[in-house]
Tab-separated table of C-alpha atoms in Angstrom:
chain	number	residue	atom	x	y	z
A	24	ASP	CA	-19.542	2.730	-15.018
A	25	ALA	CA	-20.250	4.083	-11.550
A	26	GLY	CA	-17.571	2.054	-9.843
A	27	VAL	CA	-17.846	0.417	-6.442
A	28	ILE	CA	-20.050	2.502	-4.160
A	29	GLN	CA	-19.644	2.440	-0.399
A	30	SER	CA	-21.747	4.113	2.233
A	31	PRO	CA	-21.421	5.900	4.501
A	32	ARG	CA	-18.083	7.564	3.719
A	33	HIS	CA	-17.595	8.472	7.348
A	34	GLU	CA	-19.093	6.998	10.496
A	35	VAL	CA	-18.502	8.120	14.044
A	36	THR	CA	-20.251	6.221	16.788
A	37	GLU	CA	-19.874	5.263	20.395
A	38	MET	CA	-18.483	2.030	21.695
A	39	GLY	CA	-21.085	-0.708	21.938
A	40	GLN	CA	-23.224	0.538	19.085
A	41	GLU	CA	-24.004	-1.526	16.009
A	42	VAL	CA	-22.319	-0.379	12.815
A	43	THR	CA	-23.411	-1.354	9.310
A	44	LEU	CA	-21.270	-0.636	6.272
A	45	ARG	CA	-22.731	-0.977	2.800
A	46	CYS	CA	-21.309	-1.783	-0.599
A	47	LYS	CA	-22.650	-1.853	-4.125
A	48	PRO	CA	-20.247	-3.673	-6.463
A	49	ILE	CA	-19.774	-2.987	-10.142
A	50	SER	CA	-22.568	-4.526	-12.177
A	51	GLY	CA	-21.522	-7.866	-13.648
A	52	HIS	CA	-18.732	-8.520	-11.175
A	53	ASN	CA	-19.112	-11.830	-9.396
A	54	SER	CA	-16.532	-11.494	-6.630
A	55	LEU	CA	-16.713	-9.096	-3.705
A	56	PHE	CA	-14.086	-8.405	-1.060
A	57	TRP	CA	-14.106	-6.574	2.266
A	58	TYR	CA	-10.801	-5.137	3.529
A	59	ARG	CA	-9.749	-3.179	6.582
A	60	GLN	CA	-6.862	-0.705	6.503
A	61	THR	CA	-5.014	0.675	9.525
A	62	MET	CA	-1.631	2.266	9.987
A	63	MET	CA	-0.496	-0.529	12.254
A	64	ARG	CA	-1.706	-3.567	10.308
A	65	GLY	CA	-1.889	-2.275	6.751
A	66	LEU	CA	-4.483	-3.750	4.386
A	67	GLU	CA	-6.216	-6.867	5.695
A	68	LEU	CA	-8.662	-9.064	3.795
A	69	LEU	CA	-11.655	-9.762	6.026
A	70	ILE	CA	-13.919	-11.851	3.825
A	71	TYR	CA	-14.726	-12.448	0.215
A	72	PHE	CA	-17.718	-13.703	-1.728
A	73	ASN	CA	-17.983	-15.439	-5.063
A	74	ASN	CA	-21.408	-15.464	-6.726
A	75	ASN	CA	-22.907	-14.159	-3.442
A	76	VAL	CA	-21.506	-17.081	-1.436
A	77	PRO	CA	-18.889	-16.470	1.281
A	78	ILE	CA	-15.734	-18.316	0.267
A	79	ASP	CA	-13.230	-17.363	2.928
A	80	ASP	CA	-14.001	-15.510	6.149
A	81	SER	CA	-10.806	-16.425	7.962
A	82	GLY	CA	-9.823	-12.773	8.136
A	83	MET	CA	-12.869	-11.738	10.124
A	84	PRO	CA	-11.349	-10.757	13.448
A	85	GLU	CA	-14.105	-11.820	15.833
A	86	ASP	CA	-17.679	-12.984	16.067
A	87	ARG	CA	-18.632	-9.352	16.457
A	88	PHE	CA	-18.043	-9.027	12.711
A	89	SER	CA	-20.463	-10.427	10.161
A	90	ALA	CA	-20.941	-9.948	6.431
A	91	LYS	CA	-23.763	-10.749	4.063
A	92	MET	CA	-24.375	-10.593	0.355
A	93	PRO	CA	-28.103	-11.111	-0.212
A	94	ASN	CA	-27.843	-10.451	-3.944
A	95	ALA	CA	-25.304	-9.630	-6.646
A	96	SER	CA	-25.648	-5.888	-6.190
A	97	PHE	CA	-25.393	-5.410	-2.442
A	98	SER	CA	-23.284	-6.420	0.533
A	99	THR	CA	-23.072	-5.374	4.175
A	100	LEU	CA	-20.414	-5.609	6.835
A	101	LYS	CA	-21.768	-5.385	10.351
A	102	ILE	CA	-19.968	-4.882	13.656
A	103	GLN	CA	-21.960	-5.555	16.805
A	104	PRO	CA	-20.990	-4.427	19.384
A	105	SER	CA	-18.362	-2.016	18.125
A	106	GLU	CA	-15.129	-1.293	20.007
A	107	PRO	CA	-12.546	1.510	19.682
A	108	ARG	CA	-10.021	-0.920	18.181
A	109	ASP	CA	-12.375	-1.406	15.225
A	110	SER	CA	-11.584	2.132	14.105
A	111	ALA	CA	-10.155	1.875	10.598
A	112	VAL	CA	-10.932	2.488	6.955
A	113	TYR	CA	-13.028	-0.320	5.517
A	114	PHE	CA	-12.865	-0.966	1.793
A	115	CYS	CA	-15.083	-2.969	-0.467
A	116	ALA	CA	-13.760	-4.224	-3.811
A	117	SER	CA	-15.254	-6.214	-6.652
A	118	SER	CA	-13.880	-8.082	-9.621
A	119	ASP	CA	-14.848	-10.340	-12.454
A	120	SER	CA	-13.138	-13.523	-11.370
A	121	GLY	CA	-14.691	-15.709	-14.024
A	122	THR	CA	-11.252	-16.402	-15.481
A	123	GLY	CA	-9.627	-17.324	-12.216
A	124	PHE	CA	-8.866	-14.026	-10.515
A	125	LEU	CA	-6.980	-12.694	-13.534
A	126	GLN	CA	-8.941	-9.477	-13.489
A	127	PRO	CA	-8.030	-6.630	-11.144
A	128	GLN	CA	-10.091	-5.717	-8.143
A	129	HIS	CA	-11.902	-2.398	-8.255
A	130	PHE	CA	-12.016	-0.614	-4.916
A	131	GLY	CA	-14.531	1.762	-3.478
A	132	ASP	CA	-13.342	4.879	-1.686
A	133	GLY	CA	-13.890	3.330	1.708
A	134	THR	CA	-15.737	4.028	4.922
A	135	ARG	CA	-13.705	5.772	7.601
A	136	LEU	CA	-14.996	4.368	10.882
A	137	SER	CA	-14.265	5.946	14.238
A	138	ILE	CA	-15.458	4.263	17.411
A	139	LEU	CA	-15.314	6.549	20.448
B	30	ALA	CA	1.527	-20.540	0.265
B	31	GLN	CA	1.955	-17.181	-1.371
B	32	SER	CA	3.462	-13.978	-0.035
B	33	VAL	CA	4.745	-10.643	-1.195
B	34	ALA	CA	7.279	-8.254	0.301
B	35	GLN	CA	7.833	-4.572	-0.223
B	36	PRO	CA	11.162	-3.970	1.488
B	37	GLU	CA	10.922	-0.170	1.601
B	38	ASP	CA	8.317	1.647	3.686
B	39	GLN	CA	9.240	4.974	2.065
B	40	VAL	CA	10.893	6.022	-1.187
B	41	ASN	CA	11.898	9.607	-1.861
B	42	VAL	CA	12.790	10.836	-5.327
B	43	ALA	CA	13.274	14.208	-6.959
B	44	GLU	CA	10.852	15.283	-9.643
B	45	GLY	CA	12.136	14.342	-13.077
B	46	ASN	CA	14.323	11.524	-11.775
B	47	PRO	CA	13.558	7.858	-12.431
B	48	LEU	CA	11.773	5.996	-9.679
B	49	THR	CA	11.712	2.357	-8.596
B	50	VAL	CA	9.437	0.760	-6.025
B	51	LYS	CA	10.551	-2.737	-5.138
B	52	CYS	CA	8.506	-5.909	-4.779
B	53	THR	CA	9.498	-9.518	-4.275
B	54	TYR	CA	7.157	-12.467	-4.115
B	55	SER	CA	6.971	-16.115	-3.138
B	56	VAL	CA	4.645	-18.662	-4.736
B	57	SER	CA	4.841	-22.382	-5.287
B	58	GLY	CA	3.751	-22.199	-8.917
B	59	ASN	CA	3.580	-19.364	-11.419
B	60	PRO	CA	2.604	-15.891	-10.214
B	61	TYR	CA	-0.040	-13.420	-11.166
B	62	LEU	CA	1.357	-10.017	-10.129
B	63	PHE	CA	-0.361	-6.660	-9.736
B	64	TRP	CA	0.493	-3.105	-8.772
B	65	TYR	CA	-2.030	-0.723	-7.243
B	66	VAL	CA	-1.789	2.913	-6.194
B	67	GLN	CA	-3.675	4.645	-3.390
B	68	TYR	CA	-4.092	8.404	-3.228
B	69	PRO	CA	-5.169	10.103	0.019
B	70	ASN	CA	-8.741	9.349	1.061
B	71	ARG	CA	-9.278	7.073	-1.946
B	72	GLY	CA	-9.457	3.381	-2.583
B	73	LEU	CA	-6.727	1.416	-4.334
B	74	GLN	CA	-6.514	1.856	-8.081
B	75	PHE	CA	-5.177	-0.765	-10.471
B	76	LEU	CA	-1.969	0.222	-12.290
B	77	LEU	CA	-0.787	-2.868	-14.154
B	78	LYS	CA	-0.567	-6.640	-14.035
B	79	TYR	CA	1.624	-9.497	-15.180
B	80	ILE	CA	-0.070	-12.754	-16.110
B	81	THR	CA	2.164	-14.222	-18.782
B	82	GLY	CA	4.159	-13.118	-21.823
B	83	ASP	CA	6.556	-10.177	-21.999
B	84	ASN	CA	8.479	-9.560	-18.813
B	85	LEU	CA	8.101	-5.788	-19.183
B	86	VAL	CA	4.548	-4.694	-18.498
B	87	LYS	CA	3.306	-1.182	-19.210
B	88	GLY	CA	0.477	0.344	-17.248
B	89	SER	CA	-1.345	3.537	-16.403
B	90	TYR	CA	0.232	6.980	-15.896
B	91	GLY	CA	3.524	5.995	-17.548
B	92	PHE	CA	4.364	3.271	-15.049
B	93	GLU	CA	5.910	-0.041	-16.010
B	94	ALA	CA	7.077	-3.112	-14.141
B	95	GLU	CA	9.574	-5.811	-14.930
B	96	PHE	CA	8.913	-9.424	-14.036
B	97	ASN	CA	12.107	-11.262	-13.083
B	98	LYS	CA	11.493	-14.925	-12.395
B	99	SER	CA	15.014	-15.755	-11.260
B	100	GLN	CA	14.973	-12.969	-8.684
B	101	THR	CA	11.261	-13.421	-7.911
B	102	SER	CA	10.795	-9.689	-8.285
B	103	PHE	CA	8.303	-7.348	-9.898
B	104	HIS	CA	9.655	-3.835	-9.395
B	105	LEU	CA	7.590	-0.827	-10.415
B	106	LYS	CA	9.377	1.835	-12.435
B	107	LYS	CA	8.830	5.168	-14.099
B	108	PRO	CA	11.449	7.016	-16.161
B	109	SER	CA	10.592	10.503	-14.897
B	110	ALA	CA	8.749	11.062	-11.614
B	111	LEU	CA	6.043	13.675	-11.136
B	112	VAL	CA	4.987	15.309	-7.893
B	113	SER	CA	1.511	13.927	-8.589
B	114	ASP	CA	2.943	10.385	-8.394
B	115	SER	CA	3.283	10.824	-4.633
B	116	ALA	CA	1.050	8.131	-3.151
B	117	LEU	CA	1.009	4.718	-1.476
B	118	TYR	CA	1.882	1.814	-3.776
B	119	PHE	CA	0.889	-1.801	-3.233
B	120	CYS	CA	2.229	-4.921	-4.882
B	121	ALA	CA	-0.001	-8.026	-4.892
B	122	VAL	CA	0.479	-11.640	-5.923
B	123	ARG	CA	-1.541	-14.747	-6.517
B	124	ASP	CA	-0.342	-18.234	-7.349
B	125	TRP	CA	-2.031	-19.298	-10.588
B	126	ASN	CA	-2.723	-22.720	-9.133
B	127	SER	CA	-4.129	-21.639	-5.770
B	128	GLY	CA	-7.780	-22.428	-6.369
B	129	ASN	CA	-10.059	-19.824	-4.801
B	130	THR	CA	-7.318	-17.966	-2.956
B	131	PRO	CA	-7.476	-14.266	-3.825
B	132	LEU	CA	-4.695	-11.727	-4.064
B	133	VAL	CA	-2.191	-11.233	-1.270
B	134	PHE	CA	-1.184	-7.588	-0.867
B	135	GLY	CA	2.101	-6.214	0.369
B	136	LYS	CA	2.263	-3.669	3.168
B	137	GLY	CA	2.701	-0.776	0.785
B	138	THR	CA	5.466	1.687	-0.046
B	139	ARG	CA	4.940	5.393	0.331
B	140	LEU	CA	6.423	7.325	-2.581
B	141	SER	CA	7.241	10.982	-2.127
B	142	VAL	CA	8.285	12.966	-5.184
B	143	ILE	CA	9.928	16.222	-4.249
B	144	ALA	CA	9.757	19.250	-6.521
């Protein structure tokens, strides 16, 4: 299996620009999670989807953040406009939660985002 | 509500010595417990989980964890540490009766194994 694939691996952009992060989950997994990791705040859950439907977006920091999952094999996390404090590593993870979240989450290798 | 605590930000151990990374949890019902490891510039990788059954759970790379209900703990252990075990370790918990609530992760413990 190819694992969870995230792109790009690195993104450097200027403040105010739109940023789009992409994720391809493992085939057959029906839950998808977006996390943000920083030194100060650790690992934070931003949003998660079950069967392509957003279930909990309470971790999304502001309206500047949005996430979509148009189909079972693709999700995006968008920041518009971006700010320097959004600089972090963003992870996507997927799991087969058909048995009630008993299965582990599989993480991609992340997108390291730097906003100048 | 569910929560997890990793009381140590950093653990240092000499190569060949046993290691323990501590985790305590709080749930209202029964817990599902997980350990993950993160190597530099990589995503988190699943190590082991406790759902039910034996309190001692064995996982990848020679790691094991012991579920202790009375102490609400799930400490990660390895009998003999390797330098390659140096990484960031995360404990995570979920209450089995929490509906659609996903895992809650601890803040992580950085393990350094010194040769």
